[in-house]
């Protein structure tokens, strides 16, 4: 059984009458790369800031490495956070910036700076001033800072935001290396959904401050990679039959009298039979593929995830 690194129960953060996160119950297990997926304002950053101690939840419970209450302060030291862009000194080199934070954090190991620069592959640019860095290099330095306390877990909010494809690939490769070679558990949010799909082992979809879906990669592939799609002569009647006969069915009516069903693939013959027995004409009954981005957009609504 995997160790649970982070656990929340009914976590809430309320601002006046607005809930930034609501009844947020979540577990992060050792070894995972967990993608937190949601539109801007869905509650991802609020959740991460609650975990880091930057903000305090209104109510609910939180455990970090099985610690609660005041003991969480010590437990947080085992996590590297990169929630907002770190404020590095523009006229300092990468080496000088990390040395400054090493002293601020009270890390006794003096060669930790060179180790971190090597891990994020900035060792050959360590003498270059931060203000001269590209966006990708700045993000890598931010990742180096989050790794300085040799964490067991990384929590990264939009680490590839603003990067070009090459920069995003660099960060993705580094995260996979940290997870596979250093056994670092990772929780990451991003709008680049296909990249989370490439590195993630689990996907948590968030909407309006709530978790609306929590899937392993295997579950994602079995549900979102395939969907039942067909055309009928009467969509209103067809949806009535579907809702009456199949509890928990997840579907959407498309243009041109088409219907797509996202779950219950194992019941596709039964669905076909039930519709036909109720006098509904069915055309082109097929099982089609769907990627993570399409699944996300259908799940939380809207045509764009920005």
PDB file of C-alpha atoms in Angstrom:
ATOM      1  CA  UNK A   1       0.000   0.000   0.000  1.00  0.00           C
ATOM      2  CA  UNK A   2       1.320   3.424  -0.989  1.00  0.00           C
ATOM      3  CA  UNK A   3       2.080   5.912   1.777  1.00  0.00           C
ATOM      4  CA  UNK A   4      -0.190   8.961   1.812  1.00  0.00           C
ATOM      5  CA  UNK A   5       1.820  12.180   1.673  1.00  0.00           C
ATOM      6  CA  UNK A   6      -1.036  14.711   1.695  1.00  0.00           C
ATOM      7  CA  UNK A   7      -4.593  14.219   2.884  1.00  0.00           C
ATOM      8  CA  UNK A   8      -7.395  16.771   3.140  1.00  0.00           C
ATOM      9  CA  UNK A   9     -10.955  16.315   4.371  1.00  0.00           C
ATOM     10  CA  UNK A  10     -13.693  18.779   3.433  1.00  0.00           C
ATOM     11  CA  UNK A  11     -11.203  21.627   3.052  1.00  0.00           C
ATOM     12  CA  UNK A  12     -12.853  25.004   2.489  1.00  0.00           C
ATOM     13  CA  UNK A  13     -11.569  28.497   1.770  1.00  0.00           C
ATOM     14  CA  UNK A  14     -14.269  31.152   1.816  1.00  0.00           C
ATOM     15  CA  UNK A  15     -14.018  34.835   0.926  1.00  0.00           C
ATOM     16  CA  UNK A  16     -17.242  36.529   2.088  1.00  0.00           C
ATOM     17  CA  UNK A  17     -19.908  34.469   0.272  1.00  0.00           C
ATOM     18  CA  UNK A  18     -17.506  32.979  -2.298  1.00  0.00           C
ATOM     19  CA  UNK A  19     -15.887  29.576  -1.887  1.00  0.00           C
ATOM     20  CA  UNK A  20     -12.484  29.398  -3.619  1.00  0.00           C
ATOM     21  CA  UNK A  21     -12.347  25.723  -2.649  1.00  0.00           C
ATOM     22  CA  UNK A  22     -15.286  23.783  -1.217  1.00  0.00           C
ATOM     23  CA  UNK A  23     -15.398  20.359   0.466  1.00  0.00           C
ATOM     24  CA  UNK A  24     -11.994  19.564  -1.039  1.00  0.00           C
ATOM     25  CA  UNK A  25     -11.192  15.989   0.020  1.00  0.00           C
ATOM     26  CA  UNK A  26      -8.005  14.682  -1.547  1.00  0.00           C
ATOM     27  CA  UNK A  27      -5.133  12.250  -1.076  1.00  0.00           C
ATOM     28  CA  UNK A  28      -1.693  12.324  -2.703  1.00  0.00           C
ATOM     29  CA  UNK A  29       0.139   9.003  -2.623  1.00  0.00           C
ATOM     30  CA  UNK A  30       3.874   8.406  -2.621  1.00  0.00           C
ATOM     31  CA  UNK A  31       5.386   8.081  -6.092  1.00  0.00           C
ATOM     32  CA  UNK A  32       2.563   9.717  -8.019  1.00  0.00           C
ATOM     33  CA  UNK A  33       2.748  12.464 -10.598  1.00  0.00           C
ATOM     34  CA  UNK A  34      -0.693  13.949 -10.038  1.00  0.00           C
ATOM     35  CA  UNK A  35      -2.048  16.550 -12.438  1.00  0.00           C
ATOM     36  CA  UNK A  36      -4.534  19.078 -11.048  1.00  0.00           C
ATOM     37  CA  UNK A  37      -6.567  20.270 -14.020  1.00  0.00           C
ATOM     38  CA  UNK A  38      -8.990  23.176 -14.169  1.00  0.00           C
ATOM     39  CA  UNK A  39      -9.662  26.538 -15.731  1.00  0.00           C
ATOM     40  CA  UNK A  40      -8.244  29.739 -14.282  1.00  0.00           C
ATOM     41  CA  UNK A  41     -10.157  30.446 -11.075  1.00  0.00           C
ATOM     42  CA  UNK A  42     -11.127  26.815 -10.542  1.00  0.00           C
ATOM     43  CA  UNK A  43      -9.353  26.711  -7.173  1.00  0.00           C
ATOM     44  CA  UNK A  44      -6.029  25.069  -8.029  1.00  0.00           C
ATOM     45  CA  UNK A  45      -3.791  27.829  -6.680  1.00  0.00           C
ATOM     46  CA  UNK A  46      -5.950  28.295  -3.580  1.00  0.00           C
ATOM     47  CA  UNK A  47      -5.553  24.608  -2.801  1.00  0.00           C
ATOM     48  CA  UNK A  48      -1.773  24.743  -3.301  1.00  0.00           C
ATOM     49  CA  UNK A  49      -1.432  27.889  -1.182  1.00  0.00           C
ATOM     50  CA  UNK A  50      -3.430  26.223   1.601  1.00  0.00           C
ATOM     51  CA  UNK A  51      -0.991  23.317   1.554  1.00  0.00           C
ATOM     52  CA  UNK A  52       2.033  25.616   1.615  1.00  0.00           C
ATOM     53  CA  UNK A  53       0.680  27.747   4.472  1.00  0.00           C
ATOM     54  CA  UNK A  54       0.481  30.922   2.377  1.00  0.00           C
ATOM     55  CA  UNK A  55      -3.221  31.122   3.196  1.00  0.00           C
ATOM     56  CA  UNK A  56      -5.281  29.488   5.923  1.00  0.00           C
ATOM     57  CA  UNK A  57      -8.342  27.374   5.116  1.00  0.00           C
ATOM     58  CA  UNK A  58     -11.662  28.523   6.542  1.00  0.00           C
ATOM     59  CA  UNK A  59     -12.531  24.999   7.679  1.00  0.00           C
ATOM     60  CA  UNK A  60     -11.656  21.352   7.116  1.00  0.00           C
ATOM     61  CA  UNK A  61      -8.753  19.095   7.984  1.00  0.00           C
ATOM     62  CA  UNK A  62      -5.278  18.669   6.529  1.00  0.00           C
ATOM     63  CA  UNK A  63      -2.518  16.109   7.029  1.00  0.00           C
ATOM     64  CA  UNK A  64       1.002  16.292   5.595  1.00  0.00           C
ATOM     65  CA  UNK A  65       3.146  13.202   6.084  1.00  0.00           C
ATOM     66  CA  UNK A  66       0.601  12.105   8.725  1.00  0.00           C
ATOM     67  CA  UNK A  67       1.151  15.315  10.705  1.00  0.00           C
ATOM     68  CA  UNK A  68      -1.584  17.735  11.741  1.00  0.00           C
ATOM     69  CA  UNK A  69      -1.868  21.014  13.627  1.00  0.00           C
ATOM     70  CA  UNK A  70       1.397  22.707  14.544  1.00  0.00           C
ATOM     71  CA  UNK A  71       3.395  19.642  13.463  1.00  0.00           C
ATOM     72  CA  UNK A  72       2.487  20.450   9.846  1.00  0.00           C
ATOM     73  CA  UNK A  73       5.029  23.305   9.936  1.00  0.00           C
ATOM     74  CA  UNK A  74       7.860  20.789  10.253  1.00  0.00           C
ATOM     75  CA  UNK A  75       6.273  18.367   7.774  1.00  0.00           C
ATOM     76  CA  UNK A  76       6.122  21.100   5.100  1.00  0.00           C
ATOM     77  CA  UNK A  77       9.928  21.177   5.070  1.00  0.00           C
ATOM     78  CA  UNK A  78       9.796  17.863   3.229  1.00  0.00           C
ATOM     79  CA  UNK A  79       7.937  19.526   0.339  1.00  0.00           C
ATOM     80  CA  UNK A  80       9.322  21.832  -2.332  1.00  0.00           C
ATOM     81  CA  UNK A  81       6.778  24.449  -3.393  1.00  0.00           C
ATOM     82  CA  UNK A  82       6.786  26.460  -6.620  1.00  0.00           C
ATOM     83  CA  UNK A  83       3.434  28.235  -6.543  1.00  0.00           C
ATOM     84  CA  UNK A  84       4.268  31.683  -7.845  1.00  0.00           C
ATOM     85  CA  UNK A  85       7.284  32.902  -9.766  1.00  0.00           C
ATOM     86  CA  UNK A  86      10.182  33.178  -7.267  1.00  0.00           C
ATOM     87  CA  UNK A  87      11.481  36.700  -6.759  1.00  0.00           C
ATOM     88  CA  UNK A  88      15.119  36.345  -7.661  1.00  0.00           C
ATOM     89  CA  UNK A  89      17.584  39.231  -7.734  1.00  0.00           C
ATOM     90  CA  UNK A  90      17.983  40.439 -11.312  1.00  0.00           C
ATOM     91  CA  UNK A  91      21.632  41.493 -10.911  1.00  0.00           C
ATOM     92  CA  UNK A  92      22.616  38.262  -9.147  1.00  0.00           C
ATOM     93  CA  UNK A  93      23.800  35.226 -11.030  1.00  0.00           C
ATOM     94  CA  UNK A  94      21.973  31.920 -10.654  1.00  0.00           C
ATOM     95  CA  UNK A  95      24.716  30.816  -8.283  1.00  0.00           C
ATOM     96  CA  UNK A  96      24.462  33.974  -6.172  1.00  0.00           C
ATOM     97  CA  UNK A  97      20.672  33.769  -5.997  1.00  0.00           C
ATOM     98  CA  UNK A  98      20.674  30.173  -4.796  1.00  0.00           C
ATOM     99  CA  UNK A  99      23.468  30.884  -2.325  1.00  0.00           C
ATOM    100  CA  UNK A 100      21.383  33.722  -0.881  1.00  0.00           C
ATOM    101  CA  UNK A 101      18.391  31.407  -0.403  1.00  0.00           C
ATOM    102  CA  UNK A 102      20.606  28.633   0.978  1.00  0.00           C
ATOM    103  CA  UNK A 103      21.634  30.952   3.777  1.00  0.00           C
ATOM    104  CA  UNK A 104      18.075  32.218   4.262  1.00  0.00           C
ATOM    105  CA  UNK A 105      16.822  28.654   4.611  1.00  0.00           C
ATOM    106  CA  UNK A 106      19.673  27.684   6.923  1.00  0.00           C
ATOM    107  CA  UNK A 107      20.841  24.817   4.717  1.00  0.00           C
ATOM    108  CA  UNK A 108      24.317  23.821   5.960  1.00  0.00           C
ATOM    109  CA  UNK A 109      25.434  21.908   2.856  1.00  0.00           C
ATOM    110  CA  UNK A 110      27.518  24.455   0.932  1.00  0.00           C
ATOM    111  CA  UNK A 111      27.766  22.459  -2.296  1.00  0.00           C
ATOM    112  CA  UNK A 112      23.955  22.161  -2.538  1.00  0.00           C
ATOM    113  CA  UNK A 113      23.915  25.132  -4.932  1.00  0.00           C
ATOM    114  CA  UNK A 114      26.105  23.432  -7.528  1.00  0.00           C
ATOM    115  CA  UNK A 115      24.123  20.200  -7.089  1.00  0.00           C
ATOM    116  CA  UNK A 116      20.826  21.949  -7.809  1.00  0.00           C
ATOM    117  CA  UNK A 117      22.187  23.808 -10.800  1.00  0.00           C
ATOM    118  CA  UNK A 118      23.425  20.511 -12.160  1.00  0.00           C
ATOM    119  CA  UNK A 119      20.037  18.810 -11.662  1.00  0.00           C
ATOM    120  CA  UNK A 120      18.176  21.538 -13.581  1.00  0.00           C
ATOM    121  CA  UNK A 121      20.984  21.724 -16.156  1.00  0.00           C
ATOM    122  CA  UNK A 122      22.022  25.308 -15.509  1.00  0.00           C
ATOM    123  CA  UNK A 123      25.557  24.519 -14.363  1.00  0.00           C
ATOM    124  CA  UNK A 124      27.088  26.025 -17.519  1.00  0.00           C
ATOM    125  CA  UNK A 125      25.104  29.244 -17.112  1.00  0.00           C
ATOM    126  CA  UNK A 126      25.509  29.689 -13.380  1.00  0.00           C
ATOM    127  CA  UNK A 127      27.551  32.900 -13.804  1.00  0.00           C
ATOM    128  CA  UNK A 128      24.924  34.568 -15.984  1.00  0.00           C
ATOM    129  CA  UNK A 129      22.756  37.252 -14.369  1.00  0.00           C
ATOM    130  CA  UNK A 130      19.156  36.308 -13.708  1.00  0.00           C
ATOM    131  CA  UNK A 131      17.796  39.296 -15.664  1.00  0.00           C
ATOM    132  CA  UNK A 132      19.538  37.896 -18.761  1.00  0.00           C
ATOM    133  CA  UNK A 133      17.865  34.493 -18.444  1.00  0.00           C
ATOM    134  CA  UNK A 134      15.182  33.273 -20.823  1.00  0.00           C
ATOM    135  CA  UNK A 135      11.780  32.370 -19.363  1.00  0.00           C
ATOM    136  CA  UNK A 136      12.684  28.701 -19.515  1.00  0.00           C
ATOM    137  CA  UNK A 137      15.919  29.252 -17.614  1.00  0.00           C
ATOM    138  CA  UNK A 138      14.078  31.311 -14.975  1.00  0.00           C
ATOM    139  CA  UNK A 139      11.578  28.492 -14.475  1.00  0.00           C
ATOM    140  CA  UNK A 140      14.393  25.974 -14.140  1.00  0.00           C
ATOM    141  CA  UNK A 141      16.066  28.152 -11.522  1.00  0.00           C
ATOM    142  CA  UNK A 142      12.740  28.315  -9.679  1.00  0.00           C
ATOM    143  CA  UNK A 143      12.625  24.531  -9.786  1.00  0.00           C
ATOM    144  CA  UNK A 144      16.186  24.398  -8.431  1.00  0.00           C
ATOM    145  CA  UNK A 145      15.111  26.583  -5.508  1.00  0.00           C
ATOM    146  CA  UNK A 146      12.185  24.285  -4.717  1.00  0.00           C
ATOM    147  CA  UNK A 147      14.607  21.329  -4.669  1.00  0.00           C
ATOM    148  CA  UNK A 148      17.172  22.859  -2.308  1.00  0.00           C
ATOM    149  CA  UNK A 149      15.739  21.223   0.805  1.00  0.00           C
ATOM    150  CA  UNK A 150      15.982  17.805  -0.876  1.00  0.00           C
ATOM    151  CA  UNK A 151      12.181  17.334  -0.777  1.00  0.00           C
ATOM    152  CA  UNK A 152      10.278  14.092  -0.897  1.00  0.00           C
ATOM    153  CA  UNK A 153       7.480  15.885  -2.730  1.00  0.00           C
ATOM    154  CA  UNK A 154       7.158  18.777  -5.193  1.00  0.00           C
ATOM    155  CA  UNK A 155       4.068  20.950  -5.566  1.00  0.00           C
ATOM    156  CA  UNK A 156       4.254  23.033  -8.738  1.00  0.00           C
ATOM    157  CA  UNK A 157       1.641  25.536  -9.888  1.00  0.00           C
ATOM    158  CA  UNK A 158       1.837  26.199 -13.635  1.00  0.00           C
ATOM    159  CA  UNK A 159       5.601  25.541 -13.905  1.00  0.00           C
ATOM    160  CA  UNK A 160       5.542  25.658 -17.723  1.00  0.00           C
ATOM    161  CA  UNK A 161       3.446  28.818 -17.975  1.00  0.00           C
ATOM    162  CA  UNK A 162       4.832  31.163 -20.638  1.00  0.00           C
ATOM    163  CA  UNK A 163       7.406  28.697 -21.939  1.00  0.00           C
ATOM    164  CA  UNK A 164       7.992  27.786 -25.555  1.00  0.00           C
ATOM    165  CA  UNK A 165       7.717  24.097 -26.606  1.00  0.00           C
ATOM    166  CA  UNK A 166      11.416  23.493 -25.999  1.00  0.00           C
ATOM    167  CA  UNK A 167      11.207  24.978 -22.504  1.00  0.00           C
ATOM    168  CA  UNK A 168       8.135  22.918 -21.676  1.00  0.00           C
ATOM    169  CA  UNK A 169       9.872  19.765 -22.834  1.00  0.00           C
ATOM    170  CA  UNK A 170      12.876  20.594 -20.650  1.00  0.00           C
ATOM    171  CA  UNK A 171      10.689  20.939 -17.544  1.00  0.00           C
ATOM    172  CA  UNK A 172       8.772  17.762 -18.396  1.00  0.00           C
ATOM    173  CA  UNK A 173      11.991  15.799 -18.801  1.00  0.00           C
ATOM    174  CA  UNK A 174      13.341  17.115 -15.503  1.00  0.00           C
ATOM    175  CA  UNK A 175      10.169  16.195 -13.617  1.00  0.00           C
ATOM    176  CA  UNK A 176      10.140  12.666 -15.014  1.00  0.00           C
ATOM    177  CA  UNK A 177      13.793  12.275 -14.043  1.00  0.00           C
ATOM    178  CA  UNK A 178      13.134  13.487 -10.488  1.00  0.00           C
ATOM    179  CA  UNK A 179      10.190  11.129 -10.134  1.00  0.00           C
ATOM    180  CA  UNK A 180      11.853   8.054 -11.613  1.00  0.00           C
ATOM    181  CA  UNK A 181      15.431   8.448 -10.421  1.00  0.00           C
ATOM    182  CA  UNK A 182      15.015  10.406  -7.180  1.00  0.00           C
ATOM    183  CA  UNK A 183      11.635   8.964  -6.170  1.00  0.00           C
ATOM    184  CA  UNK A 184      10.103  12.442  -5.777  1.00  0.00           C
ATOM    185  CA  UNK A 185       6.311  12.590  -5.625  1.00  0.00           C
ATOM    186  CA  UNK A 186       4.934  15.427  -7.747  1.00  0.00           C
ATOM    187  CA  UNK A 187       1.693  17.388  -7.851  1.00  0.00           C
ATOM    188  CA  UNK A 188       1.424  19.782 -10.767  1.00  0.00           C
ATOM    189  CA  UNK A 189      -1.156  22.073 -12.316  1.00  0.00           C
ATOM    190  CA  UNK A 190      -1.024  23.277 -15.887  1.00  0.00           C
ATOM    191  CA  UNK A 191      -3.129  24.415 -18.833  1.00  0.00           C
ATOM    192  CA  UNK A 192      -0.951  22.366 -21.170  1.00  0.00           C
ATOM    193  CA  UNK A 193      -3.162  19.331 -20.860  1.00  0.00           C
ATOM    194  CA  UNK A 194      -1.370  17.088 -23.323  1.00  0.00           C
ATOM    195  CA  UNK A 195       1.847  17.517 -21.348  1.00  0.00           C
ATOM    196  CA  UNK A 196       0.182  16.516 -18.079  1.00  0.00           C
ATOM    197  CA  UNK A 197      -1.177  13.499 -19.923  1.00  0.00           C
ATOM    198  CA  UNK A 198       2.339  12.600 -21.045  1.00  0.00           C
ATOM    199  CA  UNK A 199       3.922  12.637 -17.575  1.00  0.00           C
ATOM    200  CA  UNK A 200       1.016  12.159 -15.176  1.00  0.00           C
ATOM    201  CA  UNK A 201      -0.024   8.953 -13.451  1.00  0.00           C
ATOM    202  CA  UNK A 202      -3.251  10.486 -12.118  1.00  0.00           C
ATOM    203  CA  UNK A 203      -5.558  13.335 -13.106  1.00  0.00           C
ATOM    204  CA  UNK A 204      -7.812  15.361 -10.791  1.00  0.00           C
ATOM    205  CA  UNK A 205     -10.315  17.668 -12.489  1.00  0.00           C
ATOM    206  CA  UNK A 206     -11.417  20.765 -10.550  1.00  0.00           C
ATOM    207  CA  UNK A 207     -14.367  23.057 -11.250  1.00  0.00           C
ATOM    208  CA  UNK A 208     -15.726  25.904  -9.092  1.00  0.00           C
ATOM    209  CA  UNK A 209     -13.490  24.889  -6.195  1.00  0.00           C
ATOM    210  CA  UNK A 210     -14.610  21.262  -6.189  1.00  0.00           C
ATOM    211  CA  UNK A 211     -13.138  17.991  -7.402  1.00  0.00           C
ATOM    212  CA  UNK A 212     -15.407  16.739 -10.165  1.00  0.00           C
ATOM    213  CA  UNK A 213     -13.339  13.758 -11.341  1.00  0.00           C
ATOM    214  CA  UNK A 214     -10.338  11.804 -10.076  1.00  0.00           C
ATOM    215  CA  UNK A 215      -8.821   9.304 -12.507  1.00  0.00           C
ATOM    216  CA  UNK A 216      -5.703   7.181 -12.756  1.00  0.00           C
ATOM    217  CA  UNK A 217      -4.040   7.093 -16.182  1.00  0.00           C
ATOM    218  CA  UNK A 218      -5.515   3.648 -16.750  1.00  0.00           C
ATOM    219  CA  UNK A 219      -9.007   4.861 -15.825  1.00  0.00           C
ATOM    220  CA  UNK A 220      -8.560   7.910 -18.020  1.00  0.00           C
ATOM    221  CA  UNK A 221      -7.696   5.772 -21.003  1.00  0.00           C
ATOM    222  CA  UNK A 222     -10.631   3.436 -20.408  1.00  0.00           C
ATOM    223  CA  UNK A 223     -13.112   6.299 -20.093  1.00  0.00           C
ATOM    224  CA  UNK A 224     -11.846   9.271 -22.069  1.00  0.00           C
ATOM    225  CA  UNK A 225      -9.915   7.478 -24.761  1.00  0.00           C
ATOM    226  CA  UNK A 226     -13.079   5.774 -25.922  1.00  0.00           C
ATOM    227  CA  UNK A 227     -16.645   7.028 -26.139  1.00  0.00           C
ATOM    228  CA  UNK A 228     -19.864   5.734 -27.665  1.00  0.00           C
ATOM    229  CA  UNK A 229     -21.061   7.969 -30.471  1.00  0.00           C
ATOM    230  CA  UNK A 230     -24.202   7.623 -32.571  1.00  0.00           C
ATOM    231  CA  UNK A 231     -26.864   9.549 -34.460  1.00  0.00           C
ATOM    232  CA  UNK A 232     -30.593   9.182 -33.788  1.00  0.00           C
ATOM    233  CA  UNK A 233     -33.835  10.413 -35.324  1.00  0.00           C
ATOM    234  CA  UNK A 234     -35.089  11.859 -32.008  1.00  0.00           C
ATOM    235  CA  UNK A 235     -32.546  13.122 -29.482  1.00  0.00           C
ATOM    236  CA  UNK A 236     -35.118  14.193 -26.891  1.00  0.00           C
ATOM    237  CA  UNK A 237     -36.673  10.741 -26.741  1.00  0.00           C
ATOM    238  CA  UNK A 238     -33.278   9.039 -26.840  1.00  0.00           C
ATOM    239  CA  UNK A 239     -31.953  10.992 -23.846  1.00  0.00           C
ATOM    240  CA  UNK A 240     -35.111  10.184 -21.888  1.00  0.00           C
ATOM    241  CA  UNK A 241     -34.499   6.472 -22.475  1.00  0.00           C
ATOM    242  CA  UNK A 242     -30.814   6.763 -21.544  1.00  0.00           C
ATOM    243  CA  UNK A 243     -31.513   8.573 -18.275  1.00  0.00           C
ATOM    244  CA  UNK A 244     -34.333   6.210 -17.344  1.00  0.00           C
ATOM    245  CA  UNK A 245     -32.498   2.964 -18.121  1.00  0.00           C
ATOM    246  CA  UNK A 246     -28.860   3.708 -17.231  1.00  0.00           C
ATOM    247  CA  UNK A 247     -28.017   5.171 -13.819  1.00  0.00           C
ATOM    248  CA  UNK A 248     -24.998   7.490 -13.762  1.00  0.00           C
ATOM    249  CA  UNK A 249     -24.720   7.762 -17.531  1.00  0.00           C
ATOM    250  CA  UNK A 250     -22.540  10.645 -18.758  1.00  0.00           C
ATOM    251  CA  UNK A 251     -23.527  11.930 -22.169  1.00  0.00           C
ATOM    252  CA  UNK A 252     -23.726  15.017 -24.344  1.00  0.00           C
ATOM    253  CA  UNK A 253     -25.998  15.891 -27.242  1.00  0.00           C
ATOM    254  CA  UNK A 254     -23.976  17.136 -30.202  1.00  0.00           C
ATOM    255  CA  UNK A 255     -24.975  18.928 -33.374  1.00  0.00           C
ATOM    256  CA  UNK A 256     -26.798  17.100 -36.150  1.00  0.00           C
ATOM    257  CA  UNK A 257     -28.741  14.799 -33.756  1.00  0.00           C
ATOM    258  CA  UNK A 258     -25.601  13.034 -32.513  1.00  0.00           C
ATOM    259  CA  UNK A 259     -25.109  11.784 -28.959  1.00  0.00           C
ATOM    260  CA  UNK A 260     -21.818  10.905 -27.284  1.00  0.00           C
ATOM    261  CA  UNK A 261     -21.654   8.746 -24.136  1.00  0.00           C
ATOM    262  CA  UNK A 262     -18.453   9.005 -22.063  1.00  0.00           C
ATOM    263  CA  UNK A 263     -18.910   6.009 -19.755  1.00  0.00           C
ATOM    264  CA  UNK A 264     -20.643   2.611 -19.719  1.00  0.00           C
ATOM    265  CA  UNK A 265     -18.712   1.399 -22.742  1.00  0.00           C
ATOM    266  CA  UNK A 266     -19.164  -2.160 -21.535  1.00  0.00           C
ATOM    267  CA  UNK A 267     -22.922  -1.650 -21.886  1.00  0.00           C
ATOM    268  CA  UNK A 268     -22.815  -0.422 -25.498  1.00  0.00           C
ATOM    269  CA  UNK A 269     -24.755  -3.461 -26.858  1.00  0.00           C
ATOM    270  CA  UNK A 270     -27.417  -2.986 -24.178  1.00  0.00           C
ATOM    271  CA  UNK A 271     -27.646   0.755 -24.920  1.00  0.00           C
ATOM    272  CA  UNK A 272     -28.117   0.033 -28.595  1.00  0.00           C
ATOM    273  CA  UNK A 273     -30.826  -2.551 -27.847  1.00  0.00           C
ATOM    274  CA  UNK A 274     -32.717  -0.333 -25.382  1.00  0.00           C
ATOM    275  CA  UNK A 275     -32.828   2.579 -27.809  1.00  0.00           C
ATOM    276  CA  UNK A 276     -34.012   0.374 -30.661  1.00  0.00           C
ATOM    277  CA  UNK A 277     -36.672  -1.351 -28.526  1.00  0.00           C
ATOM    278  CA  UNK A 278     -38.096   2.080 -27.687  1.00  0.00           C
ATOM    279  CA  UNK A 279     -38.602   2.871 -31.364  1.00  0.00           C
ATOM    280  CA  UNK A 280     -35.559   5.083 -31.842  1.00  0.00           C
ATOM    281  CA  UNK A 281     -33.770   4.867 -35.179  1.00  0.00           C
ATOM    282  CA  UNK A 282     -29.999   4.664 -34.712  1.00  0.00           C
ATOM    283  CA  UNK A 283     -27.362   5.580 -37.270  1.00  0.00           C
ATOM    284  CA  UNK A 284     -23.583   5.055 -37.145  1.00  0.00           C
ATOM    285  CA  UNK A 285     -23.317   3.517 -33.672  1.00  0.00           C
ATOM    286  CA  UNK A 286     -19.536   3.552 -33.075  1.00  0.00           C
ATOM    287  CA  UNK A 287     -16.903   3.687 -30.347  1.00  0.00           C
ATOM    288  CA  UNK A 288     -14.485   6.533 -30.972  1.00  0.00           C
ATOM    289  CA  UNK A 289     -11.340   7.828 -29.345  1.00  0.00           C
ATOM    290  CA  UNK A 290     -11.000  11.022 -27.331  1.00  0.00           C
ATOM    291  CA  UNK A 291      -7.954  12.701 -25.819  1.00  0.00           C
ATOM    292  CA  UNK A 292      -7.446  14.281 -22.398  1.00  0.00           C
ATOM    293  CA  UNK A 293      -8.072  17.822 -23.603  1.00  0.00           C
ATOM    294  CA  UNK A 294     -11.411  16.907 -25.165  1.00  0.00           C
ATOM    295  CA  UNK A 295     -12.397  15.003 -22.035  1.00  0.00           C
ATOM    296  CA  UNK A 296     -11.468  17.985 -19.849  1.00  0.00           C
ATOM    297  CA  UNK A 297     -13.448  20.461 -21.937  1.00  0.00           C
ATOM    298  CA  UNK A 298     -16.526  18.248 -21.936  1.00  0.00           C
ATOM    299  CA  UNK A 299     -16.218  17.660 -18.199  1.00  0.00           C
ATOM    300  CA  UNK A 300     -15.956  21.279 -17.054  1.00  0.00           C
ATOM    301  CA  UNK A 301     -17.716  22.924 -19.988  1.00  0.00           C
ATOM    302  CA  UNK A 302     -16.562  25.573 -22.412  1.00  0.00           C
ATOM    303  CA  UNK A 303     -14.587  25.670 -25.613  1.00  0.00           C
ATOM    304  CA  UNK A 304     -11.313  26.804 -24.104  1.00  0.00           C
ATOM    305  CA  UNK A 305      -9.355  26.042 -20.968  1.00  0.00           C
ATOM    306  CA  UNK A 306      -7.786  29.492 -20.793  1.00  0.00           C
TER     307      UNK A 306
END
